[in-house]
């Protein structure tokens, strides 16, 4: 916690220490409700009542007497069991007008893995939530002072990729450039699965599909996967998502990391090779010491025929991410739209300082909760409780499409590209209606359309299911990105007019009215919202804050007294005008920063 609340919290903590409270409870500093006295307050006296065996009002009175008011506090009062603080309006508005900078960097690296879409077809709307959540939490953690590395895992040895490449060969298809490459391949994939629904066809085609799979595992078809991946990346970049490094599953196996991981596990008492029973000849891990309630706690790592399971490869990957394994080599893959370099693992690359993170965040839907528990269990099994504690599963519920579950095999999807095209088209239509003279209208429509889609994916708590519906996701009113972007554009418009009129007088913070104080309080909550989002590893806290900030800004802008505007900016008296312009400038910067942390652009005009 930073800023005003942090100063108040520290003052309360010091006072409690003077009162002899050696182990105080968490000290919560809250804004007082509009009808209550003061600006901020703490209910800590209620939490201490049982420990100190006194009534909360008595504790609050003692606490208020012991508090040494920090800078900006005019007085401290008791209200029932609460201790309330009255803040100097000039000090509060000056604090709110100060720039907000990213937190200083602290030690350790957090590795965020997201997207990790099978390279076999185009991204569909179900992938939107993964990309939006992962990209946003990476940005938020970076701003909150963490050293972040963003990774995209390429499952190039999976059956889905083999089926797509086989389908192209099976149907004799040659790419003619008439549509985006991943969409073209995706049509062949869906066509093949319709054919495979027939049992006879499935048995007949299975040997040929397996042959393609073996070629993938041998690295013979990497170039074909790279073509698919390049097309998928175009979609990710349209979403404003970029990465630091791509790690290919084939490299995990080819460079011996799988064997290294299994060797580490075999040294533990939790991994064995049963000589009889259903697991005879297989390498299995007993997870009962780490995962409770499993009917069958045994997990196969190597099948009896010696082939590795997906789980074994995932464990090897997690071990590499957290610095337990070495051996991957890397080289430059491409330059992304922002200019950020993207690297990839590659057999002909060189050692680079990727991985070796103290914390990992794996952005994977809630249906993968058990495999994610297994990764933590494997870390525990090799004695790395510290790393297991740092392995976090950002679990999110699935996305329905107009109330129906998505299925890539059956073709019941809407692609991300289609969603973005439609969002931009709708945004352009609204702009043409409301502001037909707007310069750069097409670029603004792109910002608004993409922002609307991304915000729809991050505004909801991850563990709640999203039912993606066109009208709601692309709404330009209410709790949607265009509402936030318009708040930013309105502030930008005021500042442009002020610059045009030469209004650059110094702010007189002593002239702050209750209207400025309320807007200042909303602005001061920004750092707290970022910290909370980083702590909980979810962007929805920041998203909700931005909605609240936009509402506070609109209430300020539209405030009336006796039917007249109560908060005019440009026509306010000198000094008060400077104060209001300072808050508008900070509002604009805060909204732009917050939107950027969610991966959303902030247009200067709409």
Coordinates of C-alpha atoms in Angstrom, one line a residue:
X1 CA 0.0 0.0 0.0
X2 CA 1.3 3.4 -0.9
X3 CA 0.4 7.1 -0.6
X4 CA -2.1 8.5 1.9
X5 CA -3.4 5.2 3.2
X6 CA 0.1 3.9 3.8
X7 CA 1.0 7.0 5.9
X8 CA -2.1 6.5 8.0
X9 CA -1.5 2.8 8.4
X10 CA 2.0 3.4 9.6
X11 CA 0.8 6.1 12.1
X12 CA -1.8 3.6 13.5
X13 CA 0.8 0.8 13.7
X14 CA 3.2 3.1 15.7
X15 CA 0.4 4.1 18.1
X16 CA -0.6 0.5 18.7
X17 CA 3.1 -0.3 19.5
X18 CA 3.0 2.5 22.1
X19 CA -0.1 1.0 23.6
X20 CA 1.7 -2.3 24.1
X21 CA 0.0 -4.2 21.3
X22 CA 2.9 -6.3 20.1
X23 CA 1.1 -8.3 17.5
X24 CA -1.6 -6.1 16.0
X25 CA -4.1 -7.4 13.5
X26 CA -4.0 -6.3 9.8
X27 CA -4.7 -2.5 9.8
X28 CA -7.4 -1.6 7.3
X29 CA -7.6 2.1 6.2
X30 CA -11.0 2.8 4.6
X31 CA -12.5 5.9 3.0
X32 CA -15.3 7.1 5.3
X33 CA -18.8 6.9 3.8
X34 CA -20.2 10.2 2.4
X35 CA -22.5 10.8 5.4
X36 CA -19.8 10.1 8.0
X37 CA -17.3 12.5 9.4
X38 CA -13.7 12.5 8.2
X39 CA -12.0 11.4 5.0
X40 CA -10.4 8.0 6.1
X41 CA -10.9 5.7 9.0
X42 CA -9.9 2.4 10.6
X43 CA -12.0 -0.2 12.3
X44 CA -9.0 -1.8 14.0
X45 CA -10.5 -1.2 17.5
X46 CA -13.2 -3.8 16.7
X47 CA -10.5 -6.4 15.9
X48 CA -8.7 -5.6 19.2
X49 CA -11.7 -5.8 21.5
X50 CA -11.4 -9.5 22.3
X51 CA -7.6 -9.3 22.7
X52 CA -7.6 -6.2 24.9
X53 CA -10.9 -7.1 26.6
X54 CA -12.2 -3.5 26.2
X55 CA -15.1 -2.0 24.3
X56 CA -14.2 -0.8 20.8
X57 CA -15.0 2.9 21.6
X58 CA -12.6 2.8 24.5
X59 CA -9.9 1.3 22.4
X60 CA -10.5 3.8 19.7
X61 CA -10.3 6.7 22.1
X62 CA -6.9 5.4 23.5
X63 CA -5.7 4.8 19.9
X64 CA -6.7 8.3 18.7
X65 CA -4.8 9.8 21.7
X66 CA -1.7 7.9 20.9
X67 CA -1.6 8.6 17.2
X68 CA 0.9 11.2 16.0
X69 CA -0.9 12.7 12.9
X70 CA 1.2 12.3 9.8
X71 CA 1.6 15.2 7.3
X72 CA -1.6 16.4 5.9
X73 CA -3.8 15.2 8.7
X74 CA -5.8 18.1 10.3
X75 CA -7.3 16.1 13.2
X76 CA -8.1 12.6 14.5
X77 CA -11.5 11.8 15.9
X78 CA -13.4 8.9 17.3
X79 CA -16.7 7.9 15.8
X80 CA -18.1 4.9 17.8
X81 CA -15.4 2.3 17.5
X82 CA -13.8 3.9 14.5
X83 CA -10.8 6.2 14.4
X84 CA -11.4 8.8 11.7
X85 CA -8.9 11.1 10.0
X86 CA -9.6 14.5 8.6
X87 CA -7.2 15.4 5.7
X88 CA -6.3 18.9 4.6
X89 CA -8.0 19.3 1.3
X90 CA -5.0 21.2 -0.2
X91 CA -2.7 18.4 0.9
X92 CA -5.0 15.7 -0.5
X93 CA -5.5 17.3 -3.9
X94 CA -1.8 18.1 -4.2
X95 CA -1.0 14.4 -3.5
X96 CA -3.6 13.3 -6.1
X97 CA -2.1 15.6 -8.7
X98 CA 1.4 14.1 -8.3
X99 CA 2.5 11.7 -11.0
X100 CA 2.2 8.0 -10.4
X101 CA 5.3 6.1 -11.2
X102 CA 5.9 2.3 -11.5
X103 CA 7.1 0.7 -8.3
X104 CA 10.8 0.1 -7.9
X105 CA 12.1 -3.2 -9.1
X106 CA 12.6 -5.9 -6.4
X107 CA 14.5 -9.2 -6.5
X108 CA 13.5 -12.3 -8.3
X109 CA 11.7 -13.1 -11.5
X110 CA 8.1 -14.1 -12.2
X111 CA 7.5 -16.1 -15.4
X112 CA 4.0 -15.7 -16.9
X113 CA 3.0 -18.4 -19.4
X114 CA -0.1 -17.7 -21.4
X115 CA -1.8 -18.3 -24.7
X116 CA 0.0 -21.6 -25.5
X117 CA -2.5 -22.4 -28.2
X118 CA -2.0 -25.6 -30.2
X119 CA -0.4 -24.6 -33.5
X120 CA -3.0 -26.3 -35.6
X121 CA -5.7 -23.7 -36.5
X122 CA -6.8 -20.2 -35.9
X123 CA -7.5 -18.8 -32.3
X124 CA -11.2 -18.9 -31.3
X125 CA -13.1 -16.8 -28.9
X126 CA -12.4 -19.3 -26.1
X127 CA -8.7 -18.3 -26.3
X128 CA -9.5 -14.7 -25.8
X129 CA -9.7 -14.9 -22.1
X130 CA -6.4 -16.6 -21.7
X131 CA -4.5 -14.0 -23.8
X132 CA -6.3 -11.1 -22.2
X133 CA -5.7 -12.3 -18.6
X134 CA -2.1 -13.4 -19.1
X135 CA -1.0 -10.3 -21.0
X136 CA -2.8 -8.0 -18.4
X137 CA -1.4 -9.7 -15.4
X138 CA 2.1 -9.6 -16.9
X139 CA 1.8 -5.8 -17.4
X140 CA 0.4 -5.2 -13.9
X141 CA 3.1 -7.2 -12.2
X142 CA 5.8 -5.3 -14.2
X143 CA 4.3 -2.0 -13.1
X144 CA 4.0 -3.2 -9.5
X145 CA 7.8 -3.8 -9.4
X146 CA 8.3 -7.3 -10.5
X147 CA 10.8 -8.5 -13.1
X148 CA 8.5 -10.3 -15.6
X149 CA 9.2 -12.7 -18.4
X150 CA 6.3 -13.7 -20.7
X151 CA 6.4 -17.1 -22.3
X152 CA 4.3 -18.8 -24.9
X153 CA 4.5 -22.6 -25.0
X154 CA 4.4 -24.3 -28.5
X155 CA 3.0 -27.8 -28.3
X156 CA 4.5 -28.8 -31.7
X157 CA 4.4 -32.6 -31.0
X158 CA 0.7 -32.8 -30.2
X159 CA -1.8 -34.8 -32.1
X160 CA -3.8 -31.7 -33.1
X161 CA -0.9 -30.4 -35.1
X162 CA -0.3 -33.8 -36.6
X163 CA -3.9 -34.0 -37.7
X164 CA -3.9 -30.5 -39.3
X165 CA -0.8 -31.2 -41.3
X166 CA -2.1 -34.6 -42.3
X167 CA -5.4 -33.1 -43.4
X168 CA -3.5 -30.8 -45.9
X169 CA -1.7 -33.8 -47.4
X170 CA -4.8 -36.1 -47.2
X171 CA -7.0 -33.7 -49.2
X172 CA -4.2 -32.5 -51.5
X173 CA -4.6 -28.9 -50.5
X174 CA -2.3 -26.1 -51.6
X175 CA -2.4 -22.7 -50.0
X176 CA -3.5 -20.0 -52.5
X177 CA -3.4 -17.0 -50.1
X178 CA -7.1 -16.3 -50.4
X179 CA -7.5 -16.3 -46.6
X180 CA -5.4 -16.1 -43.5
X181 CA -3.2 -19.2 -43.3
X182 CA -4.3 -20.5 -39.9
X183 CA -8.0 -20.2 -40.9
X184 CA -7.3 -22.2 -44.1
X185 CA -5.5 -24.9 -42.1
X186 CA -8.3 -24.8 -39.5
X187 CA -10.9 -25.6 -42.2
X188 CA -9.0 -28.7 -43.2
X189 CA -8.7 -29.7 -39.5
X190 CA -12.5 -29.5 -39.1
X191 CA -13.1 -31.3 -42.3
X192 CA -10.8 -34.2 -41.2
X193 CA -12.6 -34.5 -37.9
X194 CA -15.9 -34.9 -39.7
X195 CA -14.4 -37.7 -41.7
X196 CA -12.9 -39.3 -38.5
X197 CA -16.4 -39.5 -37.0
X198 CA -16.8 -42.6 -39.1
X199 CA -15.1 -45.5 -37.3
X200 CA -13.9 -47.2 -40.5
X201 CA -12.3 -44.0 -41.7
X202 CA -10.6 -43.5 -38.4
X203 CA -9.1 -46.9 -38.4
X204 CA -7.9 -46.5 -41.9
X205 CA -6.3 -43.1 -41.5
X206 CA -4.8 -43.6 -38.0
X207 CA -1.5 -45.1 -39.2
X208 CA -0.9 -42.1 -41.6
X209 CA -1.7 -39.6 -38.8
X210 CA 0.7 -41.4 -36.5
X211 CA 3.4 -41.2 -39.2
X212 CA 3.0 -37.4 -39.3
X213 CA 3.1 -37.3 -35.5
X214 CA 6.5 -39.2 -35.6
X215 CA 7.9 -36.7 -38.1
X216 CA 6.8 -33.8 -35.8
X217 CA 8.5 -35.4 -32.9
X218 CA 11.7 -35.8 -35.0
X219 CA 11.6 -32.1 -35.8
X220 CA 11.2 -32.7 -39.6
X221 CA 8.1 -30.5 -39.9
X222 CA 9.1 -27.6 -37.7
X223 CA 9.0 -25.2 -40.7
X224 CA 5.3 -26.1 -41.3
X225 CA 4.5 -25.4 -37.7
X226 CA 6.3 -22.1 -37.8
X227 CA 4.1 -21.0 -40.7
X228 CA 1.0 -21.7 -38.6
X229 CA 2.5 -20.0 -35.6
X230 CA 3.4 -16.9 -37.6
X231 CA -0.3 -16.6 -38.6
X232 CA -1.5 -17.1 -35.0
X233 CA 1.0 -14.5 -33.8
X234 CA -0.6 -11.9 -36.1
X235 CA -3.9 -12.4 -34.2
X236 CA -2.1 -12.2 -30.8
X237 CA -0.5 -8.9 -31.9
X238 CA -3.9 -7.6 -33.0
X239 CA -4.9 -8.1 -29.4
X240 CA -1.9 -6.1 -28.3
X241 CA -0.3 -9.2 -26.7
X242 CA 3.4 -9.7 -27.1
X243 CA 5.9 -12.2 -25.6
X244 CA 9.5 -12.5 -24.6
X245 CA 10.1 -16.1 -25.6
X246 CA 8.6 -19.1 -27.3
X247 CA 9.5 -22.6 -25.9
X248 CA 8.8 -25.6 -28.1
X249 CA 7.8 -28.9 -26.7
X250 CA 10.0 -30.8 -29.2
X251 CA 13.0 -28.9 -27.8
X252 CA 12.1 -29.9 -24.2
X253 CA 12.4 -33.5 -25.3
X254 CA 15.2 -33.2 -27.9
X255 CA 17.6 -31.4 -25.5
X256 CA 17.2 -34.0 -22.8
X257 CA 15.1 -32.0 -20.3
X258 CA 12.5 -34.8 -20.0
X259 CA 15.2 -37.3 -19.1
X260 CA 16.7 -34.9 -16.6
X261 CA 13.4 -34.4 -14.9
X262 CA 12.6 -38.1 -14.7
X263 CA 16.0 -38.8 -13.3
X264 CA 15.4 -36.2 -10.5
X265 CA 12.1 -37.8 -9.7
X266 CA 13.4 -41.3 -9.7
X267 CA 15.7 -40.4 -6.9
X268 CA 12.7 -39.7 -4.6
X269 CA 10.6 -42.2 -2.7
X270 CA 7.5 -41.1 -4.6
X271 CA 8.4 -42.5 -8.0
X272 CA 8.7 -46.2 -8.8
X273 CA 8.4 -48.9 -11.6
X274 CA 5.8 -51.5 -10.4
X275 CA 6.6 -55.0 -11.5
X276 CA 3.0 -56.2 -11.5
X277 CA -0.6 -54.9 -11.5
X278 CA -2.2 -52.3 -13.8
X279 CA 1.0 -50.1 -13.8
X280 CA 3.5 -53.0 -14.4
X281 CA 6.5 -51.7 -16.4
X282 CA 5.5 -48.0 -16.2
X283 CA 7.2 -45.2 -14.3
X284 CA 4.6 -43.8 -11.9
X285 CA 4.5 -41.1 -9.2
X286 CA 2.5 -41.5 -6.0
X287 CA 0.9 -38.1 -5.4
X288 CA -1.0 -39.1 -2.2
X289 CA 1.5 -37.2 0.0
X290 CA 0.7 -33.9 -1.8
X291 CA -2.8 -34.1 -3.3
X292 CA -5.6 -35.2 -1.0
X293 CA -8.7 -37.0 -1.8
X294 CA -7.5 -38.9 -4.9
X295 CA -9.2 -42.2 -5.5
X296 CA -6.1 -43.3 -7.5
X297 CA -3.1 -41.3 -6.5
X298 CA -0.7 -43.0 -9.0
X299 CA 0.2 -40.9 -12.0
X300 CA 1.9 -42.4 -15.1
X301 CA 5.0 -40.6 -16.2
X302 CA 6.4 -43.2 -18.7
X303 CA 4.1 -45.8 -20.2
X304 CA 5.2 -49.4 -20.1
X305 CA 6.3 -49.0 -23.8
X306 CA 8.7 -46.2 -22.8
X307 CA 6.7 -43.3 -24.2
X308 CA 6.3 -40.2 -22.1
X309 CA 2.9 -38.8 -21.1
X310 CA 1.9 -35.2 -21.5
X311 CA 2.2 -34.9 -17.7
X312 CA 5.9 -35.9 -17.8
X313 CA 6.6 -33.3 -20.4
X314 CA 4.7 -30.7 -18.4
X315 CA 6.7 -31.5 -15.3
X316 CA 10.0 -31.2 -17.2
X317 CA 8.9 -27.8 -18.6
X318 CA 7.9 -26.6 -15.1
X319 CA 11.3 -27.7 -13.7
X320 CA 13.0 -25.8 -16.4
X321 CA 10.9 -22.7 -15.8
X322 CA 12.0 -22.7 -12.1
X323 CA 15.7 -23.3 -12.7
X324 CA 16.0 -27.0 -11.9
X325 CA 17.0 -28.0 -15.4
X326 CA 19.3 -26.5 -18.1
X327 CA 19.9 -27.3 -21.7
X328 CA 17.6 -25.1 -23.8
X329 CA 19.1 -22.9 -26.4
X330 CA 17.5 -19.8 -28.0
X331 CA 17.7 -17.5 -30.9
X332 CA 15.8 -14.5 -32.2
X333 CA 12.5 -15.3 -33.8
X334 CA 11.1 -12.0 -35.0
X335 CA 10.5 -8.3 -34.0
X336 CA 7.0 -7.7 -32.7
X337 CA 4.9 -4.6 -33.6
X338 CA 6.1 -2.6 -30.6
X339 CA 9.7 -3.2 -31.5
X340 CA 10.1 -5.8 -28.7
X341 CA 12.3 -8.8 -29.8
X342 CA 10.7 -12.2 -29.6
X343 CA 13.0 -15.2 -29.0
X344 CA 12.5 -18.9 -29.5
X345 CA 14.0 -22.1 -28.2
X346 CA 15.9 -23.8 -31.1
X347 CA 18.4 -26.7 -31.5
X348 CA 20.8 -24.3 -33.3
X349 CA 20.5 -21.5 -30.8
X350 CA 22.7 -20.3 -27.9
X351 CA 22.2 -20.4 -24.1
X352 CA 20.3 -17.3 -22.9
X353 CA 19.0 -16.3 -19.5
X354 CA 15.4 -17.4 -19.9
X355 CA 13.5 -19.3 -17.3
X356 CA 15.1 -19.8 -13.8
X357 CA 12.1 -18.0 -12.2
X358 CA 11.3 -18.0 -8.5
X359 CA 7.6 -17.7 -9.3
X360 CA 5.5 -18.9 -12.2
X361 CA 2.0 -18.0 -13.2
X362 CA 0.4 -20.5 -15.6
X363 CA -2.7 -19.1 -17.2
X364 CA -4.8 -22.2 -18.0
X365 CA -8.5 -22.8 -17.7
X366 CA -10.0 -24.3 -14.6
X367 CA -10.4 -27.7 -16.2
X368 CA -6.6 -28.1 -16.0
X369 CA -6.6 -27.7 -12.2
X370 CA -5.5 -31.3 -11.5
X371 CA -2.5 -31.2 -13.9
X372 CA -1.5 -28.0 -12.3
X373 CA -1.6 -29.6 -8.9
X374 CA 0.6 -32.3 -10.2
X375 CA 3.3 -29.8 -11.2
X376 CA 3.3 -28.5 -7.6
X377 CA 3.4 -32.1 -6.3
X378 CA 6.4 -32.9 -8.5
X379 CA 8.2 -29.8 -7.1
X380 CA 7.4 -31.0 -3.6
X381 CA 8.6 -34.5 -4.4
X382 CA 12.1 -33.3 -5.3
X383 CA 12.2 -31.3 -2.1
X384 CA 11.5 -27.8 -3.4
X385 CA 8.7 -26.6 -1.3
X386 CA 9.8 -23.0 -1.9
X387 CA 9.3 -23.4 -5.7
X388 CA 6.0 -25.3 -5.2
X389 CA 4.8 -22.3 -3.2
X390 CA 5.8 -20.0 -6.0
X391 CA 4.0 -22.0 -8.7
X392 CA 0.6 -20.3 -9.2
X393 CA -2.3 -21.5 -11.4
X394 CA -4.3 -18.5 -12.7
X395 CA -7.4 -20.6 -13.3
X396 CA -10.2 -19.2 -15.2
X397 CA -13.6 -20.5 -16.1
X398 CA -14.5 -21.3 -19.7
X399 CA -16.1 -19.0 -22.3
X400 CA -19.5 -19.9 -23.7
X401 CA -20.5 -18.6 -27.1
X402 CA -24.1 -17.4 -27.0
X403 CA -24.8 -19.9 -24.2
X404 CA -23.2 -22.8 -26.0
X405 CA -19.8 -24.5 -25.2
X406 CA -17.1 -24.2 -27.9
X407 CA -15.7 -27.1 -29.9
X408 CA -12.8 -26.6 -32.3
X409 CA -13.2 -30.1 -33.7
X410 CA -16.9 -29.6 -34.5
X411 CA -16.3 -26.1 -35.8
X412 CA -18.6 -24.5 -33.3
X413 CA -16.4 -21.4 -32.8
X414 CA -16.1 -17.8 -33.8
X415 CA -12.5 -17.0 -34.5
X416 CA -10.7 -14.1 -32.6
X417 CA -10.1 -12.5 -36.0
X418 CA -13.8 -12.5 -36.7
X419 CA -14.6 -11.0 -33.3
X420 CA -12.0 -8.3 -33.7
X421 CA -13.2 -7.5 -37.3
X422 CA -16.8 -7.2 -36.1
X423 CA -15.8 -5.1 -33.0
X424 CA -13.9 -2.6 -35.2
X425 CA -16.7 -2.5 -37.7
X426 CA -19.2 -1.6 -35.0
X427 CA -16.9 0.9 -33.4
X428 CA -16.4 2.6 -36.8
X429 CA -20.2 2.8 -37.3
X430 CA -20.7 4.5 -33.9
X431 CA -17.9 7.0 -34.6
X432 CA -19.4 7.8 -38.0
X433 CA -22.7 8.5 -36.3
X434 CA -21.5 10.5 -33.3
X435 CA -18.3 12.2 -34.6
X436 CA -18.2 12.0 -38.4
X437 CA -15.4 14.6 -38.6
X438 CA -13.1 12.7 -36.3
X439 CA -9.5 12.5 -37.6
X440 CA -7.9 9.1 -37.8
X441 CA -11.3 7.5 -37.4
X442 CA -10.2 4.1 -38.6
X443 CA -7.3 3.9 -36.1
X444 CA -9.6 5.1 -33.3
X445 CA -12.2 2.4 -34.3
X446 CA -9.4 -0.2 -34.0
X447 CA -8.5 1.0 -30.5
X448 CA -12.1 1.0 -29.4
X449 CA -13.0 -2.3 -31.0
X450 CA -10.0 -4.2 -29.6
X451 CA -10.4 -2.5 -26.3
X452 CA -14.0 -3.6 -26.0
X453 CA -13.2 -7.2 -26.6
X454 CA -10.2 -7.2 -24.2
X455 CA -12.1 -5.5 -21.4
X456 CA -15.0 -8.0 -21.7
X457 CA -12.4 -10.8 -20.9
X458 CA -10.8 -9.1 -17.9
X459 CA -13.6 -7.2 -16.1
X460 CA -15.0 -10.4 -14.6
X461 CA -13.3 -12.4 -11.8
X462 CA -11.5 -15.3 -13.6
X463 CA -13.3 -18.0 -11.7
X464 CA -16.6 -16.9 -13.1
X465 CA -17.8 -18.2 -16.4
X466 CA -18.2 -15.8 -19.3
X467 CA -21.0 -16.2 -21.8
X468 CA -19.7 -14.3 -24.8
X469 CA -22.5 -12.4 -26.4
X470 CA -22.0 -9.9 -29.2
X471 CA -24.3 -7.2 -27.8
X472 CA -22.8 -7.2 -24.4
X473 CA -19.1 -7.6 -25.4
X474 CA -19.4 -4.7 -27.9
X475 CA -21.6 -2.4 -25.9
X476 CA -20.5 1.2 -25.9
X477 CA -22.2 2.0 -22.7
X478 CA -21.9 0.9 -19.1
X479 CA -19.1 -1.4 -17.8
X480 CA -17.2 -1.6 -21.1
X481 CA -13.9 -0.3 -22.4
X482 CA -15.4 2.5 -24.6
X483 CA -16.9 4.1 -21.4
X484 CA -13.4 4.3 -20.0
X485 CA -11.8 5.4 -23.3
X486 CA -14.4 8.2 -23.6
X487 CA -13.6 9.4 -20.0
X488 CA -9.9 9.7 -21.1
X489 CA -10.9 11.4 -24.4
X490 CA -13.0 13.9 -22.5
X491 CA -10.1 14.8 -20.2
X492 CA -7.8 15.1 -23.3
X493 CA -10.3 17.5 -24.9
X494 CA -10.3 19.8 -21.9
X495 CA -6.5 19.9 -21.8
X496 CA -6.3 20.6 -25.6
X497 CA -8.7 23.6 -25.1
X498 CA -6.7 24.8 -22.2
X499 CA -3.5 24.7 -24.2
X500 CA -5.2 26.5 -27.0
X501 CA -6.3 29.3 -24.6
X502 CA -2.9 29.5 -22.9
X503 CA -4.4 28.5 -19.6
X504 CA -1.3 27.5 -17.7
X505 CA -1.8 29.2 -14.3
X506 CA -0.3 27.6 -11.2
X507 CA -2.7 25.4 -9.2
X508 CA -3.9 26.9 -5.9
X509 CA -4.6 23.7 -3.9
X510 CA -5.9 25.8 -1.0
X511 CA -9.0 26.5 -3.1
X512 CA -10.0 22.9 -3.3
X513 CA -13.7 22.3 -2.9
X514 CA -15.4 19.1 -1.7
X515 CA -15.8 18.2 -5.4
X516 CA -12.1 18.2 -6.0
X517 CA -11.5 16.2 -2.7
X518 CA -13.8 13.4 -3.9
X519 CA -12.1 13.2 -7.3
X520 CA -8.7 13.3 -5.6
X521 CA -9.7 10.3 -3.4
X522 CA -10.7 8.3 -6.4
X523 CA -7.3 9.1 -8.1
X524 CA -5.4 8.1 -5.0
X525 CA -6.9 4.7 -5.1
X526 CA -5.0 3.8 -8.3
X527 CA -1.8 2.5 -6.8
X528 CA -3.8 0.5 -4.3
X529 CA -5.8 -1.1 -7.1
X530 CA -2.6 -2.0 -9.0
X531 CA -1.1 -3.5 -5.9
X532 CA -4.2 -5.5 -5.1
X533 CA -4.4 -6.8 -8.7
X534 CA -0.8 -7.9 -8.5
X535 CA -1.3 -9.5 -5.1
X536 CA -4.3 -11.5 -6.2
X537 CA -2.9 -12.1 -9.7
X538 CA -6.0 -11.0 -11.4
X539 CA -6.7 -7.9 -13.5
X540 CA -10.4 -7.6 -12.6
X541 CA -9.6 -5.5 -9.5
X542 CA -7.9 -2.9 -11.7
X543 CA -10.7 -3.1 -14.3
X544 CA -13.3 -2.4 -11.6
X545 CA -11.3 0.5 -10.2
X546 CA -11.1 2.1 -13.7
X547 CA -14.9 1.9 -13.9
X548 CA -15.2 3.6 -10.5
X549 CA -12.7 6.2 -11.5
X550 CA -14.6 7.0 -14.7
X551 CA -17.8 7.2 -12.7
X552 CA -16.2 9.7 -10.3
X553 CA -14.9 11.7 -13.2
X554 CA -18.3 11.9 -14.8
X555 CA -19.9 12.8 -11.5
X556 CA -17.3 15.6 -11.1
X557 CA -17.7 16.8 -14.7
X558 CA -21.5 16.9 -14.6
X559 CA -21.9 18.3 -11.0
X560 CA -24.5 21.0 -10.7
X561 CA -25.4 23.6 -8.1
X562 CA -28.7 25.5 -8.4
X563 CA -28.9 24.1 -12.0
X564 CA -25.5 25.5 -13.0
X565 CA -22.2 23.6 -13.5
X566 CA -20.4 23.4 -10.2
X567 CA -17.0 22.4 -11.5
X568 CA -16.2 24.3 -14.7
X569 CA -12.6 23.9 -15.5
X570 CA -11.6 26.5 -18.2
X571 CA -13.9 29.3 -16.8
X572 CA -12.9 28.8 -13.2
X573 CA -11.0 31.6 -11.4
X574 CA -7.3 31.7 -11.7
X575 CA -5.7 29.3 -9.2
X576 CA -8.8 27.2 -9.0
X577 CA -8.6 26.7 -12.7
X578 CA -5.0 25.6 -12.3
X579 CA -6.0 23.1 -9.6
X580 CA -8.8 21.7 -11.7
X581 CA -6.5 21.4 -14.7
X582 CA -3.9 19.6 -12.6
X583 CA -6.5 17.0 -11.5
X584 CA -7.8 16.6 -15.1
X585 CA -4.2 16.0 -16.3
X586 CA -3.7 13.4 -13.6
X587 CA -7.1 11.8 -14.4
X588 CA -6.1 11.5 -18.1
X589 CA -2.7 10.0 -17.2
X590 CA -4.2 7.6 -14.7
X591 CA -6.8 6.4 -17.0
X592 CA -4.3 5.9 -19.9
X593 CA -1.9 4.0 -17.6
X594 CA -4.7 1.8 -16.2
X595 CA -6.0 1.0 -19.7
X596 CA -2.5 0.3 -20.9
X597 CA -2.0 -2.2 -18.0
X598 CA -5.1 -4.0 -19.3
X599 CA -3.7 -3.9 -22.9
X600 CA -6.1 -1.3 -24.0
X601 CA -5.3 1.8 -26.0
X602 CA -6.5 5.3 -24.8
X603 CA -7.6 7.5 -27.8
X604 CA -7.1 11.2 -27.5
X605 CA -10.5 11.8 -29.2
X606 CA -13.6 9.7 -29.9

